[in-house]
PDB file of C-alpha atoms in Angstrom:
ATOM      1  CA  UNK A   1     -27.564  -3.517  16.401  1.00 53.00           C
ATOM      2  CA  UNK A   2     -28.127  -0.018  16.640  1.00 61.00           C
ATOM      3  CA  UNK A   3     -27.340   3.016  13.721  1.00 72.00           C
ATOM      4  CA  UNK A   4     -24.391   4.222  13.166  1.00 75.00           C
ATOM      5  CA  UNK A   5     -23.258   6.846  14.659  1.00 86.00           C
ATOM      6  CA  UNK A   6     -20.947   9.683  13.100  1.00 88.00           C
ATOM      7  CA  UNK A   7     -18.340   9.169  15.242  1.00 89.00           C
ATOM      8  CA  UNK A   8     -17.566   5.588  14.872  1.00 88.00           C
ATOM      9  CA  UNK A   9     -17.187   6.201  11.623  1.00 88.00           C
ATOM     10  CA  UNK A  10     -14.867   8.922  11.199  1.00 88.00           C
ATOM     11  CA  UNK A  11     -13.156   6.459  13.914  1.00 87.00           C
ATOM     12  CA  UNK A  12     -12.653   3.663  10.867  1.00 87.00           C
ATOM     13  CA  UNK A  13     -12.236   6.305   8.330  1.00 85.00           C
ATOM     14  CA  UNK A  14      -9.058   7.319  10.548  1.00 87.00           C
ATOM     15  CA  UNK A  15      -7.389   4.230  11.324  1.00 86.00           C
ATOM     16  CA  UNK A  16      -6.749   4.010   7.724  1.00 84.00           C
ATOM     17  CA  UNK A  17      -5.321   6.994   7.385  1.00 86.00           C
ATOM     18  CA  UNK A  18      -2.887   5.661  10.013  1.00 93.00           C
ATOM     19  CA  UNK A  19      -1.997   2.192   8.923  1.00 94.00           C
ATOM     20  CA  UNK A  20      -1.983  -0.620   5.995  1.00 96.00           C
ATOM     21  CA  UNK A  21      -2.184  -4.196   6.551  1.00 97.00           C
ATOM     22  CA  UNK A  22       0.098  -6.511   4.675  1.00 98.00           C
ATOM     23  CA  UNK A  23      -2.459  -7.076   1.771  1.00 97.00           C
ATOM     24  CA  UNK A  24      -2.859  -3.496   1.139  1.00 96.00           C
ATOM     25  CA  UNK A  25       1.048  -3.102   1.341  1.00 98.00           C
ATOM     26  CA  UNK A  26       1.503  -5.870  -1.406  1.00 97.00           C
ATOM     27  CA  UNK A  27      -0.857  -4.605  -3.344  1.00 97.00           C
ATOM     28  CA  UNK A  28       0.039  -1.151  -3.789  1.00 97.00           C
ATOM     29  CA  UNK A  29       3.666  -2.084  -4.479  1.00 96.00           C
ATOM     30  CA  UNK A  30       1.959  -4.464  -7.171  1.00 96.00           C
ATOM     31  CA  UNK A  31       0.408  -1.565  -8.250  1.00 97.00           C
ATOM     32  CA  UNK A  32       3.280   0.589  -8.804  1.00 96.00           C
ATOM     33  CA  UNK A  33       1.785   3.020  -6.224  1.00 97.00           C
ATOM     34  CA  UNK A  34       4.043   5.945  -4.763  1.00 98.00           C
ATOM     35  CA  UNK A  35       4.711   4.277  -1.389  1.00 98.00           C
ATOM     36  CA  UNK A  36       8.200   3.553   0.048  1.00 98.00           C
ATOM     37  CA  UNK A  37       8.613   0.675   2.815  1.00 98.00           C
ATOM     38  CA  UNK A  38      10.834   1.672   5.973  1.00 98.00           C
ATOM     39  CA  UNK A  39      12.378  -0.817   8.336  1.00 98.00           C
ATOM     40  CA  UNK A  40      12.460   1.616  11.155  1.00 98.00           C
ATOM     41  CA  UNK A  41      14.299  -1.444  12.733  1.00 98.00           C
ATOM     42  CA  UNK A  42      18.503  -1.682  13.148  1.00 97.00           C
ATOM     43  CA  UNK A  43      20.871  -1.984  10.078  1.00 97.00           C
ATOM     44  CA  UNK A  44      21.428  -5.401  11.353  1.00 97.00           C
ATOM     45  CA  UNK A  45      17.917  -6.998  11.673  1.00 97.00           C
ATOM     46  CA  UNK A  46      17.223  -5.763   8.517  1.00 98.00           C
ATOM     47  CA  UNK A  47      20.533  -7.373   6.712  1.00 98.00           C
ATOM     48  CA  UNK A  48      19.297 -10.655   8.650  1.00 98.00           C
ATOM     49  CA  UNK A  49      15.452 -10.126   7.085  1.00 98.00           C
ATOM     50  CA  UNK A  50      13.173  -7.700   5.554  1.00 98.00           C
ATOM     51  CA  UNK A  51      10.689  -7.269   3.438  1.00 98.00           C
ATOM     52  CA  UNK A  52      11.693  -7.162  -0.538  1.00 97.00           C
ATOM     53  CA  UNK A  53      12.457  -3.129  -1.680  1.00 96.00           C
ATOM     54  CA  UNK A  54      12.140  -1.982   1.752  1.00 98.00           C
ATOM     55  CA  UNK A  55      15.210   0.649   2.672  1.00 98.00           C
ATOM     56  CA  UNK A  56      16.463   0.402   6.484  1.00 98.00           C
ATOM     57  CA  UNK A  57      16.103   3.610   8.104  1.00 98.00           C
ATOM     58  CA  UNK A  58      16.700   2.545  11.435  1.00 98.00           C
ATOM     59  CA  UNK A  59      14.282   4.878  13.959  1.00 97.00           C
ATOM     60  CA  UNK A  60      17.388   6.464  16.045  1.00 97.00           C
ATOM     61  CA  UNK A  61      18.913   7.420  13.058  1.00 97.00           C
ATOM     62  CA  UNK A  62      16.291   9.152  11.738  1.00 98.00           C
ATOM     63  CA  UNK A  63      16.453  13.170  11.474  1.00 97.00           C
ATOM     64  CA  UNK A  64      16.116  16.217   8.530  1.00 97.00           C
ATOM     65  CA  UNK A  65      19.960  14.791   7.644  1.00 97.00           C
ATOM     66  CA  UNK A  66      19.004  10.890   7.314  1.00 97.00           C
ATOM     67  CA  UNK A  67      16.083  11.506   5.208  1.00 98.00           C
ATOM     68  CA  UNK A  68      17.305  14.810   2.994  1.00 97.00           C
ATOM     69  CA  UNK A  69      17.517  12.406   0.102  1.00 97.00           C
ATOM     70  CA  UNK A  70      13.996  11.424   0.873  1.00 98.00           C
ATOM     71  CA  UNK A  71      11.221  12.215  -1.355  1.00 97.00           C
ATOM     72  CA  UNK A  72       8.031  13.970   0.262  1.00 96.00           C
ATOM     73  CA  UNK A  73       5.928  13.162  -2.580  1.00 97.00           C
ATOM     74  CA  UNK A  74       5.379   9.452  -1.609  1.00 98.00           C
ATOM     75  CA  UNK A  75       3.769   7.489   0.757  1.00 98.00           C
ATOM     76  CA  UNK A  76       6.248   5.678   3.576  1.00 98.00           C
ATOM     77  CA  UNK A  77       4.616   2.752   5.236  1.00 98.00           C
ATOM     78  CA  UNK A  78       6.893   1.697   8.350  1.00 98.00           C
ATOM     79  CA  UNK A  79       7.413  -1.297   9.752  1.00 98.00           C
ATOM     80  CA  UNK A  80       9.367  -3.321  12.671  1.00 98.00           C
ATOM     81  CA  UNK A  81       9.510  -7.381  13.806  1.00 97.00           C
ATOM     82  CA  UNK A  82       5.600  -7.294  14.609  1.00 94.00           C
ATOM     83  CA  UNK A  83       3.241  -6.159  17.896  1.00 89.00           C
ATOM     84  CA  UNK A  84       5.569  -6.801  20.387  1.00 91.00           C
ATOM     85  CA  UNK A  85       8.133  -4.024  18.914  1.00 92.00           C
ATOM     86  CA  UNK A  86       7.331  -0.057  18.581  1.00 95.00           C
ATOM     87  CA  UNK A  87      10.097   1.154  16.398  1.00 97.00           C
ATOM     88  CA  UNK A  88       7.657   1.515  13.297  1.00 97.00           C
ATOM     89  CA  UNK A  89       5.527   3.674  15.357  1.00 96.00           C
ATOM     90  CA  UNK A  90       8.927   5.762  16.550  1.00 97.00           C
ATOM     91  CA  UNK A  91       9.832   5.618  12.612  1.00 98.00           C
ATOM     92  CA  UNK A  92       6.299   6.920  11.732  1.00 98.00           C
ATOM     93  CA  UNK A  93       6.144   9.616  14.275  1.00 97.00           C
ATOM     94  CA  UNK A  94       9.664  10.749  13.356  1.00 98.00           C
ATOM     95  CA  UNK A  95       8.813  10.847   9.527  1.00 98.00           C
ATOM     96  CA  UNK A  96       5.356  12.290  10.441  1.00 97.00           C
ATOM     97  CA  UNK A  97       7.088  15.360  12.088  1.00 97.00           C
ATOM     98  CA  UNK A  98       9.799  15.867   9.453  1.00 98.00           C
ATOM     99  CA  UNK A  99       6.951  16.329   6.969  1.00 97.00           C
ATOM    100  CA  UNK A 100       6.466  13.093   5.171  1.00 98.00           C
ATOM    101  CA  UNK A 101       3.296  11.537   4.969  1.00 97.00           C
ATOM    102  CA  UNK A 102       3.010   7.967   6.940  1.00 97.00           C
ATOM    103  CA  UNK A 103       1.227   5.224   7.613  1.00 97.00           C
ATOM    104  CA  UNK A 104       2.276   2.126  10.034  1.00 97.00           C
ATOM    105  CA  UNK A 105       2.100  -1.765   8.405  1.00 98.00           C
ATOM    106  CA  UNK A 106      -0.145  -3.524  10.884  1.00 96.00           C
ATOM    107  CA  UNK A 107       1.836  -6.429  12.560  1.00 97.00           C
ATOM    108  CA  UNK A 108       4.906  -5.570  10.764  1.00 97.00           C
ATOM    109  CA  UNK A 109       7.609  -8.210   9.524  1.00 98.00           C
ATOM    110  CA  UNK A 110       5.654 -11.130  11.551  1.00 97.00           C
ATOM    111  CA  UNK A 111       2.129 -10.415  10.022  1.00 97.00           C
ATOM    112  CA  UNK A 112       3.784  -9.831   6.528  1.00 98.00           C
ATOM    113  CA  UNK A 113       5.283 -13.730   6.271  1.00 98.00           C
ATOM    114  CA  UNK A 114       2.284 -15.256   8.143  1.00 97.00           C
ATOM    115  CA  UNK A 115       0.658 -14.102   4.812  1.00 97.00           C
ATOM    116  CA  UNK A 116       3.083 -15.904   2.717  1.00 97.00           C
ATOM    117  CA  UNK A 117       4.717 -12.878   1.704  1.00 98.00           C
ATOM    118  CA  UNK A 118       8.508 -12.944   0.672  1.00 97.00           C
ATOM    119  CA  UNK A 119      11.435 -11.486   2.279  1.00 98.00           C
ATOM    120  CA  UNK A 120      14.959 -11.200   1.489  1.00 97.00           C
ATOM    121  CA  UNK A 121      18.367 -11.004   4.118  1.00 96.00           C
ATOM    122  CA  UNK A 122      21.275 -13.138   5.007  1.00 94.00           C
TER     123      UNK A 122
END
């Protein structure tokens, strides 16, 4: 293998500026650290499943209105069902461009229970 080079990694150094995995995620609310879960996903999927303290901000919803109560100090890591859905990235890009600081849980709501992580819903 050759050296590495600069740019691959400010490449890694970016992606997790982006996203957490489910690990991280668990962690950091183990932790106590200032990070709010979104399920960018609809008010219904979310009363059928989500994951434990998350708060539903559905992604079509979401504008300066929705998230006025929000606070801008913490971290929101967003989430849908898993790779096959984009409505955390549509959550995380609407946050991003109200002002809050985001990142996107890798895999979402499918990657969090293959873990063995808990969830709560109907």
């Amino acid at each position: 293998m050759g050296p590495m080079t600069a740019d691959q990694l400010n490449h890694y150094k970016h992606k997790l500026d982006f996203e957490m995995d489910s690990w991280d995620v668990n962690e950091a609310l183990g932790d106590g650290e200032p990070i709010v879960v979104v399920d960018g996903r609809s008010a219904e999927a979310y009363a059928q499943e989500h994951i434990p303290g998350a708060i539903s901000l559905p992604h079509r919803t979401i504008d300066a209105e929705s998230t006025a109560s929000l606070d801008r100090s913490l971290t929101y890591v967003c989430y849908c069902d898993g790779i096959g859905c984009n409505a955390s990235t549509k959550t995380a890009m609407k946050l991003l461009m109200l002002g809050f600081e985001v990142r996107e849980l890798i895999g979402g709501l499918d990657w969090w229970k293959r873990d063995g992580y808990p969830t709560e819903g109907s």
